[in-house]
Structure formats: structure tokens, C-alpha cells
PDB file of C-alpha atoms in Angstrom:
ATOM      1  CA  UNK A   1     100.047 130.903 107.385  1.00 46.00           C
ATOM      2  CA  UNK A   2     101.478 127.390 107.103  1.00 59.00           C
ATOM      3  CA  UNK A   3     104.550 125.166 107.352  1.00 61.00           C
ATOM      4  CA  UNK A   4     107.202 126.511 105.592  1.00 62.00           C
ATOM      5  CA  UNK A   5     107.746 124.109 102.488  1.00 63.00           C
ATOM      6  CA  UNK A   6     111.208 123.102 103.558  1.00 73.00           C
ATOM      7  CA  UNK A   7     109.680 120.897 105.863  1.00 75.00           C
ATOM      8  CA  UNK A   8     108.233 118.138 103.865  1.00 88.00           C
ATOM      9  CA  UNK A   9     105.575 117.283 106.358  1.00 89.00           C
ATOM     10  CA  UNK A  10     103.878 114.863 104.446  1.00 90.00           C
ATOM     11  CA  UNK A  11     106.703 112.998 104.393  1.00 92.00           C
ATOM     12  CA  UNK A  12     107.273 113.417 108.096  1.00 93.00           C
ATOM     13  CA  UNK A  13     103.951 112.627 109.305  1.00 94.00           C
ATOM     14  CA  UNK A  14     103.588 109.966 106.383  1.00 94.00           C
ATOM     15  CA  UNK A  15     107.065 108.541 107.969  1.00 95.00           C
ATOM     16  CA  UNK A  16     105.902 108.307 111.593  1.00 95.00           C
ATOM     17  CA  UNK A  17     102.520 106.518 110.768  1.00 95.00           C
ATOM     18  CA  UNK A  18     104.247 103.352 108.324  1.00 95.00           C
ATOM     19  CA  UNK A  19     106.873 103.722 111.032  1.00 95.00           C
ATOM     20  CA  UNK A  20     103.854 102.695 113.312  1.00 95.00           C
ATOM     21  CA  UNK A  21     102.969 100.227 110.714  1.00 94.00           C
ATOM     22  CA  UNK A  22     105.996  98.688 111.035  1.00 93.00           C
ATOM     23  CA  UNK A  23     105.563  98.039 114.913  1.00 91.00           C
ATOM     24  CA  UNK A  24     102.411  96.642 115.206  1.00 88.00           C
ATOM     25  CA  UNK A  25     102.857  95.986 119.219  1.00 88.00           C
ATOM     26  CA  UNK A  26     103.306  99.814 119.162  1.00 88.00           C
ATOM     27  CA  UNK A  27      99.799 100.224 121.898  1.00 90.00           C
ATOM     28  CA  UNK A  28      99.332 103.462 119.978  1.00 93.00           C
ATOM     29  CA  UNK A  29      95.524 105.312 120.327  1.00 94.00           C
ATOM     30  CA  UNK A  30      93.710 104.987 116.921  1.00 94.00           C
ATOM     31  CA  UNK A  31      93.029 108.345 116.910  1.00 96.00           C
ATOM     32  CA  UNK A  32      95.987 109.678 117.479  1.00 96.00           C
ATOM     33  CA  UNK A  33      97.590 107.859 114.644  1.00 95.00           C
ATOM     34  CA  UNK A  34      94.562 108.975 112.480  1.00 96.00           C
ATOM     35  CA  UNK A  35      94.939 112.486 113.729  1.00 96.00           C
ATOM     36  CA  UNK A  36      98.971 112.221 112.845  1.00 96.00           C
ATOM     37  CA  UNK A  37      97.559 110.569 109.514  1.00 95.00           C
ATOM     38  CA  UNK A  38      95.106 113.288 108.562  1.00 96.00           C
ATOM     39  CA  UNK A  39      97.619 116.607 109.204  1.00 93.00           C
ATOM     40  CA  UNK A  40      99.993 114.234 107.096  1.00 92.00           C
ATOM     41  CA  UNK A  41      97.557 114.250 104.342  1.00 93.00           C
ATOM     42  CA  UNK A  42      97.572 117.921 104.248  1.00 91.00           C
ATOM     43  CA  UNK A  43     101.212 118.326 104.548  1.00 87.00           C
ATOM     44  CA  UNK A  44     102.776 121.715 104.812  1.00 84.00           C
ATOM     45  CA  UNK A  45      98.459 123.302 103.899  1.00 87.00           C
ATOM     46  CA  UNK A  46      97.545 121.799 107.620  1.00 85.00           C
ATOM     47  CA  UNK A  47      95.984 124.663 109.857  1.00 88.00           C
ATOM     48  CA  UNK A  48      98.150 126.237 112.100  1.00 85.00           C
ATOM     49  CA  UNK A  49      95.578 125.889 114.501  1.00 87.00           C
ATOM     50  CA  UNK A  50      96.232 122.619 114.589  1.00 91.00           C
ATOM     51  CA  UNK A  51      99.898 121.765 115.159  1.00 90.00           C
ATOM     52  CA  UNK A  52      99.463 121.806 118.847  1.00 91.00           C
ATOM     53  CA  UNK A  53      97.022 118.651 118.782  1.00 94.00           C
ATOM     54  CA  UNK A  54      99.580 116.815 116.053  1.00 95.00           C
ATOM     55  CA  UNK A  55     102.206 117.458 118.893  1.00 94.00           C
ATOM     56  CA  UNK A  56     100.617 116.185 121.250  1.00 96.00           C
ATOM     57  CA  UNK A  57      99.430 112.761 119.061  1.00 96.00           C
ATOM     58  CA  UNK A  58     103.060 112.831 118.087  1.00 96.00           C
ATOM     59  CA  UNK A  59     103.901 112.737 122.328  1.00 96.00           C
ATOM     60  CA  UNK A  60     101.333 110.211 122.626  1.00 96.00           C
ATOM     61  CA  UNK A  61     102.471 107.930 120.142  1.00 96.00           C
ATOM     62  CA  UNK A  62     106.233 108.229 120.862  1.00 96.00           C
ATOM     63  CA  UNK A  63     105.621 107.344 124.151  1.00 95.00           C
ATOM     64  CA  UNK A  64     103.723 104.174 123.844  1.00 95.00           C
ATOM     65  CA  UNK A  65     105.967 103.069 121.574  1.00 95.00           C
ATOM     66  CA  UNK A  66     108.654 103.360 123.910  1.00 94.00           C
ATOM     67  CA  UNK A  67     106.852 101.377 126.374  1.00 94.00           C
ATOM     68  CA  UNK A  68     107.355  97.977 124.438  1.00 93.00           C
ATOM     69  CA  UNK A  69     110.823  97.029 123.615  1.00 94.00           C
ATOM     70  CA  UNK A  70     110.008  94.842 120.695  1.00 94.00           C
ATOM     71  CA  UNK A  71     107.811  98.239 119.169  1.00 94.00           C
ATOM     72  CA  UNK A  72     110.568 100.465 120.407  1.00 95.00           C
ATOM     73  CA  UNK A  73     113.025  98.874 118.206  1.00 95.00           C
ATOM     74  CA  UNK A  74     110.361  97.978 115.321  1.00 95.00           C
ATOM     75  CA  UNK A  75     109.529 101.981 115.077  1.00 95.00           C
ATOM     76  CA  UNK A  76     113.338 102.937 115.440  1.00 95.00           C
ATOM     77  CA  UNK A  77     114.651 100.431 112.747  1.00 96.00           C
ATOM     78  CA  UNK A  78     111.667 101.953 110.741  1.00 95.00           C
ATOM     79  CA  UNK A  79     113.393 105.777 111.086  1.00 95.00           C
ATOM     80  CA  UNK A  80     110.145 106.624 113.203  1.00 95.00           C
ATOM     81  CA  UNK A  81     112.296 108.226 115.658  1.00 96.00           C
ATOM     82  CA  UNK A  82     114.183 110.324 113.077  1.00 95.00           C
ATOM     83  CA  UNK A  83     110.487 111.577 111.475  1.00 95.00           C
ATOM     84  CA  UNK A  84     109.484 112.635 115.111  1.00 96.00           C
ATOM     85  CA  UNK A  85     112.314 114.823 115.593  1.00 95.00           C
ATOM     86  CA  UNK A  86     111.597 116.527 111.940  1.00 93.00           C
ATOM     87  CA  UNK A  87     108.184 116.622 112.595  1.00 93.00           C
ATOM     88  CA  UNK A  88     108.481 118.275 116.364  1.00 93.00           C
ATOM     89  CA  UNK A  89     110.999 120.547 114.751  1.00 91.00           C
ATOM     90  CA  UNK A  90     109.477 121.688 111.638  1.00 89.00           C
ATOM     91  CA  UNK A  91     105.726 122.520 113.738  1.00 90.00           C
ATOM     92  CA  UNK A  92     107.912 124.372 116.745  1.00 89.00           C
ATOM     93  CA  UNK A  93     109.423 126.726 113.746  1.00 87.00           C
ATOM     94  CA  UNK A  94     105.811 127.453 112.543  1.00 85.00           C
ATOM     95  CA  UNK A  95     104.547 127.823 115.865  1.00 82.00           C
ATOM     96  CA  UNK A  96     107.487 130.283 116.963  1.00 80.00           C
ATOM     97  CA  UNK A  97     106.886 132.294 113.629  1.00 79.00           C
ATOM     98  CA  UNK A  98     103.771 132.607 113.648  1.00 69.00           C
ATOM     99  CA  UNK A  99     104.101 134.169 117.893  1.00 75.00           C
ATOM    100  CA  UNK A 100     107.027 136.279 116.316  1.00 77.00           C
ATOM    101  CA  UNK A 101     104.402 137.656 113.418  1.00 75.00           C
ATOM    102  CA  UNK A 102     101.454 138.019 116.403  1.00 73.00           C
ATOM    103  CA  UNK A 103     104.037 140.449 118.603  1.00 79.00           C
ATOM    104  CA  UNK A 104     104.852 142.266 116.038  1.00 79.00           C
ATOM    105  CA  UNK A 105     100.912 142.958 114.834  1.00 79.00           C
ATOM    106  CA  UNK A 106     100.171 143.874 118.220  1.00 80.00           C
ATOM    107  CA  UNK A 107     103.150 145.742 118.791  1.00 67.00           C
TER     108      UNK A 107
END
């Protein structure tokens, strides 16, 4: 299984790390931006395994970026914001799929 490919998550993913590029105050963990840099690589082939961790360096990021005004607006003027919500949204409709496909193997 995988993301659909109506979600374009390299783009996404690809989006939210220049977006970080683009505020460079943003206090973001390294390895969360290389984690959301990595599962943006592999665009909609990424594991499904492994969308909970890109959530979570997607929460991680988001929210230290909100911490500083000056990277807050940086990120947002950059259309970070917008690539979060696609992102969040496209992994939640794998994620709720794939529980949908495990109920009905198990009955």
C-alpha cells in the first residue's frame, strides 16, 4: 500500500522543507527536517509504516516555527503552512484506508 497518487507528496513534503529554507530562524530539529526530507524523496512509494513518524516531524516542525514570529511569517509567506495541511491530509487518508482495509481482513 501507499499514498494514493493524487496526493503529490513529493511536492508536499518538498514544499514544507524550502518552506523551512525560507525561514532560516525556523529552530527546527535537523532530523526532523531530514526525516520530512527523506519521505519527500520517496513521495507517494514512502512506507506506510512510516507516515506516523513524518507526522509527527511535520508537528515538530510546525510548531517551532510558530514559536518565532519572524520564521512564522518567513514559512507562511513561503506556502509552508498550506503544504502542512496537504501533507497532514493526504497521510490521514492513507492511514484511515489502510485501518478500513485491516477491519475488513480481519473481519
Amino acid at each position: 500500500m501507499s499514498i494514493p497518487t493524487e496526493y503529490p507528496m513529493k511536492q508536499y513534503l518538498g514544499g514544507i522543507v524550502e518552506a523551512l529554507k525560507a525561514a532560516p530562524t525556523n529552530g527546527a530539529n535537523p532530523n526532523d527536517v531530514e526525516t520530512i526530507r527523506f519521505y519527500g524523496e520517496l513521495g507517494n512509494d514512502a512506507p506506510d509504516s512510516q507516515l506516523p513518524n513524518v507526522l509527527v516531524a511535520i508537528a515538530r516542525v510546525t510548531r517551532s516555527v510558530s514559536e518565532d514570529e519572524a520564521a512564522k511569517a518567513a514559512f507562511s509567506k513561503a506556502g509552508g503552512f498550506g503544504y502542512v495541511k496537504d501533507a497532514q491530509h493526504a497521510i490521514m487518508a492513507t492511514l484511515d484506508k489502510d485501518s478500513e482495509d485491516l477491519v475488513k481482513k480481519r473481519g
